[in-house]
Amino acid sequence: MRKRAAIAIAALAVAAMQNAHAGWVDGNRLREACQARPGTFSEGICYGYIFGTADILFDVSSEGGSYLGLRACFSREVTAGQLWEIAETFFEENPHLLNQGASALVARAFAEAFPCA
């Protein structure tokens, strides 16, 4: 059930992004949403996209699988703000990758931040 909810949240976030490309959003568009003013619809899209990706990655990784070939072993103490910071830092440090799909970029950021042993 949790996995389906995460997928639904991510799908809604993608659909709500302005000027989305045929069902996917690149890193540039997600970063733009994440830099929106607090309390705006765009900020909500940012958080929804990041948390949807985190939920999917958490579920598949905890079952020994991977998402887009990536795994992340999240700490139980990680906060929503920390997840946002990890994604934003990844965007800042990798501007050359922002033309790639946003979900893959966010998953990669989390896999690097929370490697599985």
mmCIF file of C-alpha atoms in Angstrom:
data_model
loop_
_atom_site.group_PDB
_atom_site.id
_atom_site.type_symbol
_atom_site.label_atom_id
_atom_site.label_comp_id
_atom_site.label_asym_id
_atom_site.label_seq_id
_atom_site.Cartn_x
_atom_site.Cartn_y
_atom_site.Cartn_z
ATOM 1 C CA MET A 1 0.000 0.000 0.000
ATOM 2 C CA ARG A 2 2.802 2.410 0.899
ATOM 3 C CA LYS A 3 4.505 1.738 -2.419
ATOM 4 C CA ARG A 4 1.301 2.446 -4.366
ATOM 5 C CA ALA A 5 0.775 5.684 -2.445
ATOM 6 C CA ALA A 6 4.327 6.798 -3.214
ATOM 7 C CA ILE A 7 3.890 6.022 -6.898
ATOM 8 C CA ALA A 8 0.598 7.938 -6.944
ATOM 9 C CA ILE A 9 2.213 10.946 -5.248
ATOM 10 C CA ALA A 10 5.101 10.936 -7.705
ATOM 11 C CA ALA A 11 2.710 10.608 -10.662
ATOM 12 C CA LEU A 12 0.616 13.528 -9.424
ATOM 13 C CA ALA A 13 3.714 15.634 -8.944
ATOM 14 C CA VAL A 14 4.855 14.905 -12.477
ATOM 15 C CA ALA A 15 1.433 15.692 -13.919
ATOM 16 C CA ALA A 16 1.260 18.961 -12.010
ATOM 17 C CA MET A 17 4.648 20.259 -13.173
ATOM 18 C CA GLN A 18 4.236 23.039 -15.682
ATOM 19 C CA ASN A 19 5.572 22.311 -19.157
ATOM 20 C CA ALA A 20 6.299 18.664 -18.322
ATOM 21 C CA HIS A 21 7.780 16.591 -21.130
ATOM 22 C CA ALA A 22 5.637 13.588 -22.047
ATOM 23 C CA GLY A 23 5.364 12.172 -18.562
ATOM 24 C CA TRP A 24 8.726 12.997 -17.051
ATOM 25 C CA VAL A 25 10.371 15.951 -15.467
ATOM 26 C CA ASP A 26 14.049 16.725 -15.747
ATOM 27 C CA GLY A 27 16.303 17.956 -12.963
ATOM 28 C CA ASN A 28 16.073 21.564 -14.151
ATOM 29 C CA ARG A 29 12.290 21.653 -13.732
ATOM 30 C CA LEU A 30 12.359 19.915 -10.364
ATOM 31 C CA ARG A 31 15.098 22.215 -9.076
ATOM 32 C CA GLU A 32 13.041 25.211 -10.194
ATOM 33 C CA ALA A 33 10.064 23.885 -8.212
ATOM 34 C CA CYS A 34 12.290 23.261 -5.190
ATOM 35 C CA GLN A 35 13.500 26.856 -5.243
ATOM 36 C CA ALA A 36 9.954 28.254 -5.116
ATOM 37 C CA ARG A 37 8.774 30.422 -2.257
ATOM 38 C CA PRO A 38 7.774 28.525 0.894
ATOM 39 C CA GLY A 39 4.110 27.629 1.026
ATOM 40 C CA THR A 40 3.591 27.703 -2.752
ATOM 41 C CA PHE A 41 2.138 24.963 -4.906
ATOM 42 C CA SER A 42 5.527 24.536 -6.603
ATOM 43 C CA GLU A 43 7.202 23.924 -3.259
ATOM 44 C CA GLY A 44 4.586 21.238 -2.570
ATOM 45 C CA ILE A 45 5.371 19.615 -5.903
ATOM 46 C CA CYS A 46 9.056 19.602 -4.993
ATOM 47 C CA TYR A 47 8.482 17.904 -1.663
ATOM 48 C CA GLY A 48 5.983 15.448 -3.146
ATOM 49 C CA TYR A 49 8.409 14.425 -5.867
ATOM 50 C CA ILE A 50 11.338 14.041 -3.458
ATOM 51 C CA PHE A 51 9.332 12.098 -0.873
ATOM 52 C CA GLY A 52 7.679 9.907 -3.504
ATOM 53 C CA THR A 53 11.092 8.945 -4.852
ATOM 54 C CA ALA A 54 12.399 8.387 -1.312
ATOM 55 C CA ASP A 55 9.444 6.118 -0.467
ATOM 56 C CA ILE A 56 9.916 4.008 -3.571
ATOM 57 C CA LEU A 57 13.671 3.745 -3.016
ATOM 58 C CA PHE A 58 13.169 2.892 0.672
ATOM 59 C CA ASP A 59 10.645 0.157 -0.113
ATOM 60 C CA VAL A 60 12.625 -1.573 -2.843
ATOM 61 C CA SER A 61 15.949 -1.240 -1.019
ATOM 62 C CA SER A 62 14.549 -2.658 2.225
ATOM 63 C CA GLU A 63 13.371 -5.683 0.234
ATOM 64 C CA GLY A 64 16.842 -6.149 -1.291
ATOM 65 C CA GLY A 65 15.891 -4.709 -4.667
ATOM 66 C CA SER A 66 16.819 -1.545 -6.480
ATOM 67 C CA TYR A 67 15.142 1.372 -8.232
ATOM 68 C CA LEU A 68 16.773 2.347 -11.513
ATOM 69 C CA GLY A 69 19.695 0.167 -10.408
ATOM 70 C CA LEU A 70 20.123 2.194 -7.208
ATOM 71 C CA ARG A 71 19.725 1.296 -3.544
ATOM 72 C CA ALA A 72 19.623 3.493 -0.449
ATOM 73 C CA CYS A 73 19.655 2.392 3.172
ATOM 74 C CA PHE A 74 17.965 5.330 4.865
ATOM 75 C CA SER A 75 18.500 6.128 8.509
ATOM 76 C CA ARG A 76 15.274 5.945 10.509
ATOM 77 C CA GLU A 77 16.117 9.379 11.925
ATOM 78 C CA VAL A 78 16.306 11.200 8.565
ATOM 79 C CA THR A 79 13.971 14.185 8.380
ATOM 80 C CA ALA A 80 11.998 15.707 5.535
ATOM 81 C CA GLY A 81 14.254 18.746 5.604
ATOM 82 C CA GLN A 82 17.347 16.584 5.315
ATOM 83 C CA LEU A 83 15.944 14.778 2.279
ATOM 84 C CA TRP A 84 15.265 18.139 0.626
ATOM 85 C CA GLU A 85 18.800 19.348 1.471
ATOM 86 C CA ILE A 86 20.361 16.188 0.038
ATOM 87 C CA ALA A 87 18.476 16.608 -3.239
ATOM 88 C CA GLU A 88 19.194 20.348 -3.469
ATOM 89 C CA THR A 89 22.900 19.836 -2.716
ATOM 90 C CA PHE A 90 23.076 17.149 -5.399
ATOM 91 C CA PHE A 91 21.489 19.543 -7.908
ATOM 92 C CA GLU A 92 23.951 22.302 -6.997
ATOM 93 C CA GLU A 93 26.976 20.022 -7.244
ATOM 94 C CA ASN A 94 25.897 18.366 -10.507
ATOM 95 C CA PRO A 95 24.431 21.033 -12.813
ATOM 96 C CA HIS A 96 25.714 19.082 -15.823
ATOM 97 C CA LEU A 97 23.256 16.261 -14.976
ATOM 98 C CA LEU A 98 20.099 18.366 -14.631
ATOM 99 C CA ASN A 99 18.893 17.524 -18.133
ATOM 100 C CA GLN A 100 18.338 13.931 -16.942
ATOM 101 C CA GLY A 101 15.145 12.611 -15.400
ATOM 102 C CA ALA A 102 14.407 14.079 -11.982
ATOM 103 C CA SER A 103 13.466 10.786 -10.321
ATOM 104 C CA ALA A 104 16.771 9.200 -11.338
ATOM 105 C CA LEU A 105 18.703 12.217 -10.051
ATOM 106 C CA VAL A 106 16.912 12.244 -6.707
ATOM 107 C CA ALA A 107 17.378 8.472 -6.366
ATOM 108 C CA ARG A 108 21.081 8.873 -7.133
ATOM 109 C CA ALA A 109 21.416 11.631 -4.533
ATOM 110 C CA PHE A 110 19.823 9.387 -1.901
ATOM 111 C CA ALA A 111 21.886 6.346 -2.917
ATOM 112 C CA GLU A 112 25.072 8.397 -2.481
ATOM 113 C CA ALA A 113 23.928 9.872 0.828
ATOM 114 C CA PHE A 114 22.678 6.566 2.285
ATOM 115 C CA PRO A 115 24.826 3.781 0.835
ATOM 116 C CA CYS A 116 23.928 0.211 1.704
ATOM 117 C CA ALA A 117 26.672 -1.834 3.343
#
